[in-house]
Structures are given as C-alpha cells and as structure tokens.
Amino acid sequence: MKNVLFVASECTPFIKTGGLADVIGSLPQALKENEQIDVQVILPLYDEISEEWKSQMHLFKSIDVPVGWRDQEASIYKLTYNQITYYFISNDYYFTRKGIYGYYDDGERFVFFSRAVIEALNYLERKPHILHAHDWQAGMAVALAKIMQPIEDLKTVFTIHNIKYQGVMPIGTFEDFFELPAEHIGGLEWDGKLNCLKSALFHADKITTVSPSYAEEIKDPYYGEGLSPILIERADDLVGILNGIDIKEYNPLTDPALPVKYRSSKARKKENKILLQEKLGLTINSDKPLYAIITRLVEQKGLHLVQHIFEEFLQEDVQCIVLGTGDEEFESYFSDIAQRYPEKVAALLYFDEGMARQIYASADFFIMPSKFEPCGLAQLIALQYKAVPIVRETGGLKDTVQPFNEITGEGNGFSFTHYNAHDLLAVLCYSLTIYRSQELWNTLAKNVNKSQFSWKKSARDYANLYYQLTMEYA
Ligand code: GLC
C-alpha cells in the first residue's frame, strides 16, 4: 500500500475558485479504484467553507507551527467524505478572512500553511510515503519536506496547474519565515526573490503538469513565466499527465440541472436550447447556432481575441451566451455588447453551476481560444454535453481537441494555431459552414460522441508514477 498525501489550497466540494479544485476533488476519487493507493488530502480551513461542511469536521489535534522565531497555533480538523480522509488546517489570523486569495500577505499565508503541513505529518494516522503538492500555495511544503525530512524517505511530487502564479516574496522574508541555515536560500530563491513555485521545482523528486503539451511548452521562455531554465534542467523528471473529469458528475443523461436530459439526441439537446433562449430573452429558434463562453473573464482565456472580432462575427446569424466573472474590462465589454444585440447575445456576469450546465447542454459550440492553457476542463465538459469546442492549439486544448477534417472525417472540434484574432474569426466562420452542412455536421457529432476524458487512464499514470518513485529509491 502506498500512502499519498495531497497538499493543496482548494478542493471541491468544500472550496473552489478554479480548475485546481476540481482536480483535487476528483483525482483522489479516481485513485481510490486502485486498492494499492490510499490518498488523504490536506487543505487550509477557510472561513468561506460552509457550515454544512464545518459541522461535519472534528478537531483532530492542536499544534504549534514554528514560523521563523515565533510559534503560531493551528488546529487540524478532520472529515471523511466519500471514503477519503480530509484534514483542514485552521488558524484565525491567516484563514479567517473573506474569500480565499487576494491578500497582500498571501505568500506568508501559504508558507504558514505549508509549514503547518510539515508539522502535521507527525500526527497523521496513516503516514504518507509520498507528499504530492499542487501549485505554488503548496510548493513550500515540498521544499520543507526535503530540507527538514520530517518522515524518513518521504518522496515528493509537485504538480504545476498554472505556472503563471508563483508566490513571490522579498528575499528578506526568508529569516522571518524559516529557521534554516542560509545555505538553503539558493533552492528557495529565484531572480533575487523568495519563490514558492521555484522552491518546489528545485526540490521535488518528480514534477508533473496537467497535459503533455504544456509540459513541453513551459520549457520555452514564451510559456515558462521566467522559470523555463529550471524546467529544462529538470526535464528528465518532468512529465505531463492529462487531467480527466468526473464523467458520472458531468453526464447530460442524469444531470439534475437540465430541464431535458439526453445522451446523444440532437432533438432533446435542442429542447434545452429553446428553453434557455426563452429564459435569456434571445430569439427563440432551435436552428440558430448557439456559441457559449463559460470562463473566468481573464486574459489567459483569450478574451482579447474574442473582443477584437466578436462584433464582426455577430453580423452572421448566430447567438452567443457568456457566463462568468472577472476583469472589469471584459465584464463591461460583454455587458455592453449584450445590450446592443439583445436577441443575439446574453452576458451573465456571475457564476452559477446549474446555469453553466444548462448552457453546456444548449450550446452547439464552445469557444475557448486561450493564450495558454495548462489543461482546461471546460472543453472536456463541453464535449460531454455535445457542444463542439473551438480552441487555440495550446497546452491541454491541443491534447484534447483534434481539428475537424472534412476529407478524412476525423476530428472532434475546431482549432487555430497563432494567437491572432482573425485566425479565430476564420475558424468561427468555418464552424458555421460545417453546422449548415447536415452531412458534415453529423460526422462531427459522431466524433464528439466518442470523445470522453475520464480519469481512468490518467489515474493509472499517477499510480505508476508513485510506484516508480517509491521503488526507484527503495
Ligand atoms: C488551472 C489551469 C487549467 C487546468 C486547471 C486544473 O486552473 O489554468 O488549465 O485545467 O488548473 O489542472
């Protein structure tokens, strides 16, 4: 039996801001199928976590966490859910706040969390063989596990979900946070600053990221956000494992959020479209091609490209629904255009899971032209709900969407290569041509029906990685 401890800053169903939470929520469930692997998860206990969950937790242990020369108190709470053990680290000062990120001292908050995880290792019921940390917020736990060796022979895996966010702090904080000899500064430092992500990349036994293409891309300065030199150095220990989604959870045949459930029936999918058109005040006509955008409204998602050509595309006989919150620039752009084209565009500037699923179920196309995309989960959900993805060929988008080829009849979506608005426009117009040709549209639909990205294969890849790691060094 291999015991694995996941360390992360968010996890469904407890707390979520993005795709990271979905992965931390669903991967342990998938790994559970393998009886040789036991996954436990450790998270911060945010105020934001609902009472429903808090009332099910019990106090497991109170501990003192050394932060530099001082000690901070922390309590470890425990909860078992769907046969997985979750530990939550609570500290009033760092985590009793509104929301989960966005504070001036986020770096310090997650260094504390990571340090507390190392302390907690002394008490966990099932001692991990592998500490598997995710993204910068958990990065320092990898470094400290290597430097302090709280458990003999503990192996570490670090997964990059997004290299853009690194947890960077002034180098002077080294002495405030750690009582470590100065020789360790080198491993924790990058470009003259303390860097949580780099610390993990330097110390981890294995580094993974969430798609094979992104694993290649981040070795290139264009995608590496300053860290490509260290990834090139560690290339032998870097692997891309594609994320999956929970296909029981995202199933249009059983999804309670859908007014009309379906497997692959186009007619039933169209009934959802009509109901949604009605609800959102769009022209009611099930033949109108409906394009959807469901995302955090941030630059990463390629929204500048959309902005540039959207109005031109709207001159076609199409409809579009946008759902999500984010940067003011994009929110005001979409709300303005929805006001000017009320029968064609609906801008829903909030996030609601039920509404998201109704949109996936109604849409013919899903637009995701990301500037970069480590994996991307939305295009996988779109495929489950038979909305054809239109993506830029980057990261996980490239690994999951194969462009439709009229000649060979292959492909489950549409894609373009360069980060260029008119390339996006061209591919949007092309998608319309295919939509209007019944025969080609049927071929494409068949391919979409066959595309499924469950966790099965990827969970096996992680399990193999854990084995390899514990054997190799045994
Ligand atoms: C981040 C990435 C996204 C990925 C997710 C889960 O949110 O931006 O591409 O799917 O992490 O790994």
mmCIF file of N, CA and C in Angstrom, residues 17 26 34 72 76 89 92 104 133 166 192 209 279 310 321 338 363-364 409 452 464:
data_model
loop_
_atom_site.group_PDB
_atom_site.id
_atom_site.type_symbol
_atom_site.label_atom_id
_atom_site.label_comp_id
_atom_site.label_asym_id
_atom_site.label_seq_id
_atom_site.Cartn_x
_atom_site.Cartn_y
_atom_site.Cartn_z
ATOM 1 N N THR A 17 -12.117 28.018 -6.491
ATOM 2 C CA THR A 17 -12.094 29.199 -7.361
ATOM 3 C C THR A 17 -11.839 28.800 -8.813
ATOM 4 N N SER A 26 -11.553 15.441 -7.625
ATOM 5 C CA SER A 26 -11.904 14.217 -8.356
ATOM 6 C C SER A 26 -10.770 13.201 -8.514
ATOM 7 N N ASN A 34 -7.848 2.105 -7.306
ATOM 8 C CA ASN A 34 -6.640 1.301 -7.174
ATOM 9 C C ASN A 34 -6.435 0.957 -5.694
ATOM 10 N N GLN A 72 3.091 29.776 15.885
ATOM 11 C CA GLN A 72 1.691 30.118 15.641
ATOM 12 C C GLN A 72 0.875 28.886 15.986
ATOM 13 N N ILE A 76 -5.837 21.108 13.661
ATOM 14 C CA ILE A 76 -6.094 20.248 12.500
ATOM 15 C C ILE A 76 -7.477 19.633 12.692
ATOM 16 N N ILE A 89 -6.333 22.650 7.991
ATOM 17 C CA ILE A 89 -5.504 23.387 8.941
ATOM 18 C C ILE A 89 -6.169 24.727 9.231
ATOM 19 N N ASP A 92 -6.776 31.341 12.936
ATOM 20 C CA ASP A 92 -7.651 32.515 12.832
ATOM 21 C C ASP A 92 -7.021 33.646 12.059
ATOM 22 N N TYR A 104 -2.496 40.918 0.609
ATOM 23 C CA TYR A 104 -1.107 41.344 0.440
ATOM 24 C C TYR A 104 -0.138 40.309 1.005
ATOM 25 N N ALA A 133 2.133 17.716 -3.778
ATOM 26 C CA ALA A 133 1.665 19.093 -3.596
ATOM 27 C C ALA A 133 1.287 19.705 -4.940
ATOM 28 N N GLN A 166 3.187 32.189 -8.858
ATOM 29 C CA GLN A 166 4.374 31.544 -8.283
ATOM 30 C C GLN A 166 4.565 31.777 -6.790
ATOM 31 N N GLY A 192 16.359 36.769 -7.311
ATOM 32 C CA GLY A 192 16.502 37.660 -6.154
ATOM 33 C C GLY A 192 15.318 37.673 -5.211
ATOM 34 N N THR A 209 2.868 18.131 -14.803
ATOM 35 C CA THR A 209 1.927 19.179 -15.129
ATOM 36 C C THR A 209 0.767 18.534 -15.848
ATOM 37 N N LYS A 279 -35.567 31.854 -21.628
ATOM 38 C CA LYS A 279 -35.195 32.362 -20.304
ATOM 39 C C LYS A 279 -34.321 33.608 -20.411
ATOM 40 N N PHE A 310 -15.533 39.935 -32.242
ATOM 41 C CA PHE A 310 -16.867 39.456 -31.841
ATOM 42 C C PHE A 310 -17.977 40.138 -32.629
ATOM 43 N N ILE A 321 -23.791 33.056 -25.705
ATOM 44 C CA ILE A 321 -24.020 33.266 -24.266
ATOM 45 C C ILE A 321 -22.669 33.259 -23.557
ATOM 46 N N ALA A 338 -24.033 42.882 -25.144
ATOM 47 C CA ALA A 338 -25.316 42.197 -24.935
ATOM 48 C C ALA A 338 -26.469 43.205 -24.985
ATOM 49 N N ALA A 363 -25.691 24.630 -25.895
ATOM 50 C CA ALA A 363 -24.794 25.205 -26.898
ATOM 51 C C ALA A 363 -24.440 24.206 -27.996
ATOM 52 N N ASP A 364 -24.293 24.743 -29.210
ATOM 53 C CA ASP A 364 -23.760 23.934 -30.312
ATOM 54 C C ASP A 364 -22.237 23.988 -30.291
ATOM 55 N N GLY A 409 -12.875 13.077 -42.350
ATOM 56 C CA GLY A 409 -13.991 12.907 -41.413
ATOM 57 C C GLY A 409 -13.528 12.751 -39.973
ATOM 58 N N GLN A 452 -14.221 11.084 -24.901
ATOM 59 C CA GLN A 452 -14.504 11.087 -23.470
ATOM 60 C C GLN A 452 -13.210 11.130 -22.688
ATOM 61 N N ASN A 464 1.297 4.812 -11.455
ATOM 62 C CA ASN A 464 2.601 4.315 -11.919
ATOM 63 C C ASN A 464 3.733 5.218 -11.467
#
